[in-house]
Coordinates of C-alpha atoms and ligand atoms in Angstrom, one line a residue:
X247 CA -134.6 -110.8 203.9
X248 CA -133.2 -114.0 204.8
X249 CA -129.4 -114.5 204.7
X250 CA -128.0 -118.2 204.6
X251 CA -124.4 -118.3 205.9
X252 CA -122.1 -121.4 205.2
X253 CA -119.9 -122.0 207.9
X254 CA -119.5 -121.1 211.7
X255 CA -116.0 -119.9 211.7
X256 CA -114.7 -116.5 212.7
X257 CA -116.1 -114.6 209.9
X258 CA -119.5 -116.4 209.3
X259 CA -120.4 -116.1 213.2
X260 CA -119.4 -112.4 213.5
X261 CA -121.7 -111.6 210.4
X262 CA -124.3 -113.7 212.0
X263 CA -124.2 -111.8 215.2
X264 CA -124.3 -108.5 213.4
X265 CA -127.4 -109.4 211.2
X266 CA -129.2 -110.8 214.2
X267 CA -128.8 -107.8 216.4
X268 CA -130.0 -105.6 213.3
X269 CA -133.1 -107.9 213.1
X270 CA -132.1 -109.6 209.9
X271 CA -133.2 -113.2 209.6
X272 CA -130.1 -115.2 209.5
X273 CA -129.2 -119.0 209.6
X274 CA -125.7 -120.6 209.6
X275 CA -124.9 -124.0 208.5
X276 CA -121.8 -125.6 209.8
X277 CA -120.2 -128.7 208.6
X278 CA -118.7 -129.7 212.2
X279 CA -121.1 -132.1 214.0
X280 CA -121.0 -130.1 217.1
X281 CA -120.4 -126.6 218.5
X282 CA -117.4 -127.9 220.6
X283 CA -115.5 -129.8 217.9
X284 CA -111.9 -129.1 218.4
X285 CA -111.7 -126.5 215.4
X286 CA -108.4 -125.2 216.4
X287 CA -106.4 -125.0 219.7
X288 CA -104.1 -122.4 218.2
X289 CA -103.7 -118.7 219.3
X290 CA -105.0 -116.1 216.9
X291 CA -103.5 -112.6 217.2
X292 CA -106.3 -110.2 216.8
X293 CA -105.1 -106.4 216.0
X294 CA -106.6 -103.2 216.6
X295 CA -108.5 -103.0 213.4
X296 CA -109.5 -106.7 214.2
X297 CA -110.7 -105.8 217.5
X298 CA -113.1 -102.6 216.1
X299 CA -114.4 -104.9 213.4
X300 CA -115.4 -107.5 216.0
X301 CA -116.8 -104.8 218.2
X302 CA -118.7 -103.5 215.4
X303 CA -120.3 -107.0 214.8
X304 CA -121.2 -108.3 218.4
X305 CA -123.1 -106.6 221.4
X306 CA -121.1 -105.0 224.3
X307 CA -121.7 -107.9 226.6
X308 CA -120.2 -110.5 224.4
X309 CA -117.1 -108.2 223.5
X310 CA -116.6 -108.1 227.2
X311 CA -116.6 -111.8 227.3
X312 CA -114.2 -111.8 224.2
X313 CA -111.7 -109.7 226.1
X314 CA -111.9 -111.8 229.2
X315 CA -111.0 -114.8 227.5
X316 CA -107.9 -113.2 225.6
X317 CA -104.6 -114.0 227.0
X318 CA -102.8 -111.1 228.6
X319 CA -101.5 -109.0 225.8
X320 CA -97.8 -109.3 224.6
X321 CA -95.4 -106.7 226.2
X322 CA -92.7 -107.3 223.5
X323 CA -92.1 -108.4 219.9
X324 CA -88.6 -110.0 220.0
X325 CA -86.7 -110.9 217.0
X326 CA -83.9 -113.5 217.9
X327 CA -81.4 -115.6 216.3
X328 CA -81.7 -119.3 216.5
X329 CA -79.1 -119.3 219.5
X330 CA -81.7 -116.7 221.3
X331 CA -79.5 -113.8 220.9
X332 CA -81.5 -110.6 220.6
X333 CA -81.5 -108.9 217.2
X334 CA -84.1 -106.5 217.8
X335 CA -87.0 -106.1 220.4
X336 CA -89.8 -103.8 220.4
X337 CA -91.7 -102.6 223.6
X338 CA -95.3 -102.7 222.5
X339 CA -96.0 -99.8 224.9
X340 CA -94.0 -97.8 222.5
X341 CA -96.7 -98.0 219.9
X342 CA -99.0 -95.7 221.5
X343 CA -101.1 -95.5 224.7
X344 CA -103.8 -98.0 223.1
X345 CA -101.5 -100.5 222.0
X346 CA -102.1 -103.0 224.7
X347 CA -105.7 -102.5 224.5
X348 CA -105.4 -103.1 220.7
X349 CA -103.3 -106.2 220.2
X350 CA -104.9 -109.3 221.7
X351 CA -104.4 -113.1 221.6
X352 CA -107.3 -115.4 221.7
X353 CA -107.5 -119.4 221.4
X354 CA -109.4 -120.1 218.2
X355 CA -111.6 -122.7 219.5
X356 CA -112.6 -120.2 222.6
X357 CA -113.6 -117.4 220.0
X358 CA -115.6 -119.8 218.3
X359 CA -117.5 -120.4 221.7
X360 CA -117.8 -116.7 222.4
X361 CA -119.1 -116.0 219.1
X362 CA -121.8 -118.8 219.2
X363 CA -123.5 -117.3 222.2
X364 CA -126.8 -116.0 221.5
X365 CA -127.0 -117.7 218.4
X366 CA -127.7 -121.2 219.6
X367 CA -131.1 -121.4 217.5
X368 CA -129.7 -120.0 214.5
X369 CA -126.8 -122.2 213.8
X370 CA -127.2 -125.8 212.5
X371 CA -124.2 -128.2 212.9
X372 CA -123.7 -131.3 210.7
X373 CA -124.6 -129.4 207.6
X374 CA -121.9 -129.6 204.9
X375 CA -122.9 -127.6 201.9
X376 CA -122.6 -129.8 198.4
X377 CA -123.7 -126.9 196.1
X378 CA -126.3 -124.2 195.5
X379 CA -128.8 -123.4 192.9
X380 CA -130.0 -119.8 191.7
X381 CA -133.8 -119.8 191.4
X382 CA -135.8 -118.1 188.7
X383 CA -137.5 -115.8 191.4
X384 CA -134.1 -114.3 192.4
X385 CA -134.0 -116.7 195.6
X386 CA -131.0 -119.1 196.1
X387 CA -131.0 -122.7 197.2
X388 CA -128.2 -124.3 199.5
X389 CA -128.2 -128.1 198.9
X390 CA -126.5 -130.0 201.8
X391 CA -124.7 -133.4 201.8
X392 CA -127.5 -134.8 203.7
X393 CA -130.0 -134.2 201.1
X394 CA -131.5 -131.3 202.9
X395 CA -132.3 -128.0 201.2
X396 CA -133.0 -124.5 202.2
X397 CA -133.8 -121.3 200.3
X398 CA -133.0 -117.8 201.2
X399 CA -132.4 -114.3 199.4
X400 CA -128.6 -114.1 200.1
X401 CA -126.0 -117.0 200.2
X402 CA -122.7 -116.0 202.0
X403 CA -119.7 -118.6 201.6
X404 CA -118.1 -118.3 204.8
X405 CA -116.7 -121.7 204.7
X406 CA -113.0 -121.6 204.8
X407 CA -110.0 -122.2 202.5
X408 CA -111.7 -125.1 200.8
X409 CA -115.0 -123.2 200.3
X410 CA -117.5 -125.0 198.5
X411 CA -119.2 -121.8 197.6
X412 CA -116.3 -120.4 196.0
X413 CA -115.8 -123.5 193.8
X414 CA -119.2 -123.0 192.4
X415 CA -119.3 -119.1 192.5
X416 CA -115.9 -118.4 191.2
X417 CA -114.4 -121.7 189.7
X418 CA -111.5 -119.5 188.5
X419 CA -110.2 -118.6 191.9
X420 CA -107.0 -120.5 192.8
X421 CA -105.0 -121.4 195.7
X422 CA -101.2 -121.2 195.4
X423 CA -98.6 -123.2 197.4
X424 CA -96.1 -121.0 198.7
X425 CA -93.2 -123.5 198.9
X426 CA -93.1 -123.2 202.5
X427 CA -93.6 -126.1 205.0
X428 CA -94.6 -125.3 208.6
X429 CA -95.1 -127.6 211.8
X430 CA -96.7 -126.2 214.8
X431 CA -97.2 -127.3 218.3
X432 CA -98.5 -126.2 221.8
X433 CA -97.3 -127.1 225.2
X434 CA -98.7 -126.4 228.7
X435 CA -97.1 -123.8 230.7
X436 CA -95.3 -125.1 233.7
X437 CA -92.6 -124.1 235.9
X438 CA -90.3 -126.5 233.7
X439 CA -91.3 -125.1 230.4
X440 CA -91.4 -121.4 231.3
X441 CA -87.9 -121.9 232.5
X442 CA -87.0 -122.6 228.7
X443 CA -88.0 -118.9 228.0
X444 CA -86.3 -115.5 228.9
X445 CA -88.4 -112.9 230.7
X446 CA -89.1 -111.2 227.5
X447 CA -90.0 -114.4 225.6
X448 CA -92.4 -115.0 228.1
X449 CA -93.8 -111.6 228.2
X450 CA -93.9 -111.3 224.6
X451 CA -93.9 -113.2 221.0
X452 CA -90.7 -114.1 219.5
X453 CA -89.7 -114.6 216.0
X454 CA -86.6 -116.9 215.5
X455 CA -84.7 -115.9 212.2
X456 CA -82.4 -118.8 211.4
X457 CA -80.1 -119.5 208.7
X458 CA -81.3 -121.1 205.3
X459 CA -84.7 -119.3 205.5
X460 CA -85.8 -121.4 208.5
X461 CA -87.6 -119.4 211.2
X462 CA -89.9 -120.0 214.2
X463 CA -92.3 -118.1 216.2
X464 CA -93.0 -118.5 219.9
X465 CA -96.1 -117.2 221.8
X466 CA -96.6 -117.6 225.4
X467 CA -100.4 -117.5 226.5
X468 CA -101.2 -116.7 230.2
X469 CA -104.9 -116.1 231.3
X470 CA -104.0 -115.4 235.3
X471 CA -105.5 -111.8 235.0
X472 CA -108.9 -113.2 234.0
X473 CA -108.4 -116.3 236.0
X474 CA -107.9 -114.2 239.3
X475 CA -110.7 -111.8 238.7
X476 CA -113.7 -113.2 240.7
X477 CA -115.9 -110.8 238.4
X478 CA -115.3 -112.9 235.3
X479 CA -116.0 -116.3 237.2
X480 CA -119.1 -114.7 238.4
X481 CA -120.3 -113.3 235.0
X482 CA -119.2 -116.4 232.6
X483 CA -119.0 -119.4 234.9
X484 CA -119.3 -121.6 231.7
X485 CA -115.9 -120.0 230.3
X486 CA -113.9 -120.5 233.7
X487 CA -112.2 -123.7 232.3
X488 CA -111.1 -121.9 229.2
X489 CA -108.9 -119.7 231.4
X490 CA -106.8 -122.6 232.8
X491 CA -105.2 -123.2 229.6
X492 CA -101.7 -121.4 229.9
X493 CA -99.5 -122.6 227.3
X494 CA -96.6 -121.8 225.0
X495 CA -97.2 -122.3 221.2
X496 CA -94.5 -122.7 218.5
X497 CA -94.3 -122.8 214.9
X498 CA -91.3 -123.8 212.8
X499 CA -91.1 -123.0 209.1
X500 CA -88.7 -123.3 206.1
X501 CA -88.6 -123.7 202.1
X502 CA -90.0 -127.0 201.3
X503 CA -86.8 -127.5 199.1
X504 CA -84.5 -127.4 202.2
X505 CA -86.9 -129.8 204.2
X506 CA -85.6 -133.3 204.2
X507 CA -89.3 -134.7 204.2
X508 CA -92.8 -133.6 203.3
X509 CA -94.6 -133.1 206.5
X510 CA -98.1 -133.6 204.8
X511 CA -98.4 -137.2 205.5
X512 CA -96.5 -137.7 208.9
X513 CA -97.8 -138.4 212.3
X514 CA -97.5 -136.0 215.3
X515 CA -94.6 -138.0 216.4
X516 CA -92.8 -137.8 213.1
X517 CA -93.5 -134.2 212.9
X518 CA -91.8 -133.7 216.2
X519 CA -88.8 -135.5 214.9
X520 CA -88.8 -133.5 211.8
X521 CA -89.0 -130.1 213.7
X522 CA -86.0 -131.2 215.9
X523 CA -84.2 -132.3 212.6
X524 CA -84.6 -128.8 211.2
X525 CA -83.7 -127.1 214.6
X526 CA -80.6 -129.5 214.9
X527 CA -78.1 -126.8 215.5
X528 CA -80.5 -124.4 217.6
X529 CA -80.4 -123.1 221.0
X530 CA -80.9 -126.3 223.4
X531 CA -84.1 -124.6 225.0
X532 CA -86.0 -124.4 221.7
X533 CA -85.2 -128.0 221.0
X534 CA -86.3 -128.9 224.4
X535 CA -89.5 -127.2 224.1
X536 CA -90.0 -129.1 220.7
X537 CA -89.0 -132.2 222.4
X538 CA -91.6 -131.8 225.4
X539 CA -94.3 -131.2 223.3
X540 CA -97.2 -133.9 223.2
X541 CA -97.2 -135.4 219.6
X542 CA -101.2 -135.2 219.7
X543 CA -100.8 -131.1 219.5
X544 CA -98.4 -131.0 216.7
X545 CA -99.9 -130.4 213.1
X546 CA -98.6 -129.9 209.7
X547 CA -99.8 -126.3 208.8
X548 CA -100.6 -125.6 205.2
X549 CA -99.1 -122.4 204.0
X550 CA -101.1 -121.4 201.0
X551 CA -102.4 -118.0 199.6
X552 CA -105.2 -117.0 197.1
X553 CA -104.3 -115.8 193.8
X554 CA -105.6 -112.2 193.4
X555 CA -108.7 -112.2 191.5
X556 CA -110.0 -109.6 189.1
X557 CA -113.5 -108.3 189.8
X558 CA -116.5 -110.1 188.9
X559 CA -120.2 -109.4 188.4
X560 CA -122.0 -109.2 191.7
X561 CA -125.1 -111.4 192.6
X562 CA -126.9 -112.4 195.7
X563 CA -124.2 -115.1 196.3
X564 CA -121.0 -113.7 197.8
X565 CA -117.9 -114.7 200.0
X566 CA -116.1 -113.7 203.0
X567 CA -112.7 -114.6 204.9
X568 CA -110.5 -117.4 203.8
X569 CA -113.1 -118.8 201.3
X570 CA -112.2 -115.7 199.2
X571 CA -108.6 -114.5 200.2
X572 CA -106.8 -117.1 202.0
X573 CA -103.7 -115.8 203.5
X574 CA -100.5 -117.3 204.9
X575 CA -100.7 -117.7 208.6
X576 CA -97.5 -115.9 209.2
X577 CA -99.2 -112.7 208.4
X578 CA -101.4 -112.9 211.3
X579 CA -104.1 -111.4 209.1
X580 CA -106.5 -114.0 208.1
X581 CA -108.9 -113.9 211.0
X582 CA -108.6 -110.1 211.3
X583 CA -109.7 -109.8 207.6
X584 CA -112.5 -112.2 208.1
X585 CA -113.6 -109.9 210.8
X586 CA -113.4 -106.8 208.7
X587 CA -115.4 -108.6 205.9
X588 CA -118.0 -109.4 208.4
X589 CA -118.5 -105.8 209.6
X590 CA -118.5 -104.6 206.2
X591 CA -120.8 -107.2 204.6
X592 CA -123.1 -107.0 207.4
X593 CA -123.2 -103.3 207.3
X594 CA -124.1 -103.5 203.5
X595 CA -126.8 -106.4 204.0
X596 CA -128.5 -104.2 206.6
X597 CA -128.6 -101.4 204.4
X598 CA -130.2 -103.6 201.7
X599 CA -132.6 -104.9 204.4
X600 CA -133.7 -101.5 205.3
X601 CA -134.4 -100.5 201.5
X602 CA -131.7 -98.1 201.4
X603 CA -129.7 -99.8 198.8
X604 CA -130.6 -102.6 196.3
X605 CA -129.4 -105.9 197.4
X606 CA -126.9 -106.8 194.6
X607 CA -125.7 -103.0 194.7
X608 CA -124.8 -103.5 198.4
X609 CA -123.1 -106.7 197.9
X610 CA -121.3 -105.1 195.0
X611 CA -119.9 -102.1 197.3
X612 CA -118.5 -104.8 199.6
X613 CA -117.0 -107.0 197.1
X614 CA -115.2 -103.8 195.7
X615 CA -113.7 -102.8 199.0
X616 CA -112.9 -106.2 200.3
X617 CA -110.7 -106.8 197.3
X618 CA -109.0 -103.7 197.7
X619 CA -107.9 -104.2 200.9
X620 CA -107.6 -108.2 201.0
X621 CA -105.0 -108.8 198.3
X622 CA -101.1 -108.5 198.3
X623 CA -100.0 -111.6 200.1
X624 CA -96.0 -112.0 199.2
X625 CA -95.5 -115.5 198.0
X626 CA -92.2 -116.6 199.8
X627 CA -89.2 -116.9 197.7
X628 CA -86.7 -119.2 199.9
X629 CA -83.4 -117.3 198.6
X630 CA -82.4 -116.2 201.9
X631 CA -78.7 -116.7 201.7
X632 CA -76.2 -116.4 204.8
X633 CA -75.2 -113.0 203.5
X634 CA -78.7 -111.6 203.2
X635 CA -79.5 -113.0 206.9
X636 CA -76.2 -111.2 208.2
X637 CA -77.1 -108.0 206.5
X638 CA -80.7 -108.1 207.8
X639 CA -79.5 -109.0 211.5
X640 CA -77.0 -106.2 211.3
X641 CA -79.3 -103.5 210.3
X642 CA -81.9 -104.9 212.9
X643 CA -78.9 -104.8 215.8
X644 CA -78.5 -101.3 214.6
X645 CA -81.8 -100.0 215.1
X646 CA -82.2 -102.0 218.3
X647 CA -79.5 -99.8 219.7
X648 CA -81.3 -96.6 218.6
X649 CA -84.5 -96.2 220.8
X650 CA -85.8 -93.3 219.0
X651 CA -85.5 -95.0 215.6
X652 CA -86.8 -98.2 217.1
X653 CA -89.9 -96.5 218.5
X654 CA -90.5 -94.7 215.1
X655 CA -90.3 -98.0 213.4
X656 CA -92.2 -99.9 215.5
X657 CA -95.4 -97.3 215.6
X658 CA -95.1 -97.3 211.7
X659 CA -95.2 -101.3 211.8
X660 CA -98.3 -101.0 214.2
X661 CA -100.0 -98.4 212.1
X662 CA -99.8 -100.5 208.9
X663 CA -100.9 -103.6 211.1
X664 CA -103.9 -101.7 212.5
X665 CA -104.9 -100.2 209.3
X666 CA -104.2 -102.9 206.6
Ligands
LIG246 C1 -101.8 -121.9 213.0 C2 -102.4 -120.6 212.4 C3 -102.3 -119.5 213.2 C4 -103.0 -118.3 212.5 N1 -102.7 -117.2 213.2 C5 -103.5 -116.0 212.9 C6 -103.3 -115.0 213.4 O1 -102.8 -114.7 214.6 N2 -104.1 -113.8 213.0 C7 -105.1 -113.7 212.1 O2 -105.6 -112.7 211.8 N3 -105.1 -115.0 211.4 C8 -104.4 -116.2 211.9 N4 -104.6 -117.2 211.2 C9 -105.7 -117.3 210.0 C10 -107.2 -117.6 210.6 O3 -107.2 -118.6 211.5 C11 -108.0 -117.8 209.6 O4 -107.9 -116.7 208.5 C12 -109.5 -117.4 210.0 O5 -110.0 -118.5 210.9 C13 -110.6 -117.4 208.7 O6 -111.8 -117.3 209.3 P1 -112.9 -117.7 208.3 O7 -114.1 -117.5 209.1 O8 -112.9 -117.1 207.0 O9 -112.8 -119.2 208.2 P2 -112.8 -120.4 209.2 O10 -112.6 -119.9 210.6 O11 -111.9 -121.6 208.7 O12 -114.2 -121.1 209.4 C14 -114.8 -121.8 208.1 C15 -115.7 -122.6 208.5 O13 -116.6 -123.2 207.6 C16 -116.7 -124.6 207.9 N5 -117.1 -125.4 206.7 C17 -116.0 -125.6 205.7 N6 -116.8 -126.2 204.5 C18 -118.0 -126.2 204.8 C19 -119.0 -126.7 204.2 N7 -119.0 -127.3 203.0 N8 -120.3 -126.5 204.8 C20 -120.5 -126.2 205.8 N9 -119.4 -125.9 206.7 C21 -118.2 -125.6 206.2 C22 -115.3 -125.1 208.6 O14 -115.9 -126.2 209.2 C23 -115.2 -123.9 209.5 O15 -115.9 -124.0 210.7 C24 -104.1 -118.2 211.7 C25 -104.1 -119.9 211.0 C26 -103.4 -120.7 211.3 C27 -103.7 -122.1 210.5

């Protein structure tokens, strides 16, 4: 069986790794011109379930490299007001003995480099899919913008939110605008920028809850553990420079109707001005963090979500990850779900390859299960009034003052994140 995968992102590469290990013939076609095209310097949080799915896809040696290239795990999950007053702060250790092992932060482009390892001969860059055709003998032919074609037994669209495979396979599939605007940036961690964070913010991830439905997230990423481990440099010398990127990442969001300008058309500098305008009454440290961020790192982040689909008749053309279920980045679930898809679809395709299941039946089993766990994004309704915010903050402060209740609430949160 020959599997053609379109897109060398998180899900496509994890699937290719699994299939290659199982001896299935696989080829990946990626639109980017080269492997190290900056496909996102932003951090992706991988949950315990995401880690398990990744581990199911890649060899142990590669998983060790993934762990070594993750930032130190966050110790706290803080919820703060825009004046940086604590509303609720969870100690991640409280989620159970394996919590630190489970929740990881990785830079997206580093994860891509890790997942490309061992697939050097199986991934072709500069191959943008235009469309495909299904052939009378049951095979499928992928057609690329450069005029080339390739034929295989299965075509997997792992080509992200704007998927060309989805456009043709499921033309009824739609993306919905959530009504949220979001701007993100990243700044190197230096003594000066670190001083803008409290100890708990430095050691954790922090969610800012501001009036009018505005909010922000702050992540501090530090790779000192791996950087100071001589074993890591000896084993993976080509990844040493990726461990030198300590940084603070921030994202700010709000309802479009409350935003003075549409960020979509703005330059990095203009986005920084807009972020400062949105945060005009916020704590000076938050404003300084935004002000010090280089415009070249500041991006307008599209916050879209897939409209849930009704099941379709399966064939040898299928989809995974953002291509079939784009999720709002705020959920921190898109990459985790793409990994879960890769592990499940990979398992099903191996069953088919080994003759234990007919191919389309195996793909159908994947699609039914994937649809079950991947739907349910709540579309943002920007109705957070001052009263609602005050009540929410009040309840959180009460929980914060009751350690036993807080521990229970956090375990429940982590359980849900781990499983779904
Ligand atoms: C700021 C931000 C923060 C995020 N944080 C998190 C988080 O904390 N946790 C989490 O789980 N998720 C997070 N996500 C979401 C996560 O990044 C995505 O859900 C995930 O990358 C999806 O993986 P994928 O493999 O489906 O698609 P992608 O990783 O987007 O890969 C798709 C690939 O297909 C290629 N491609 C596209 N079109 C074509 C074509 N026509 N032909 C060939 N190749 C093509 C693209 O170049 C790309 O390489 C975040 C997203 C953003 C924007």
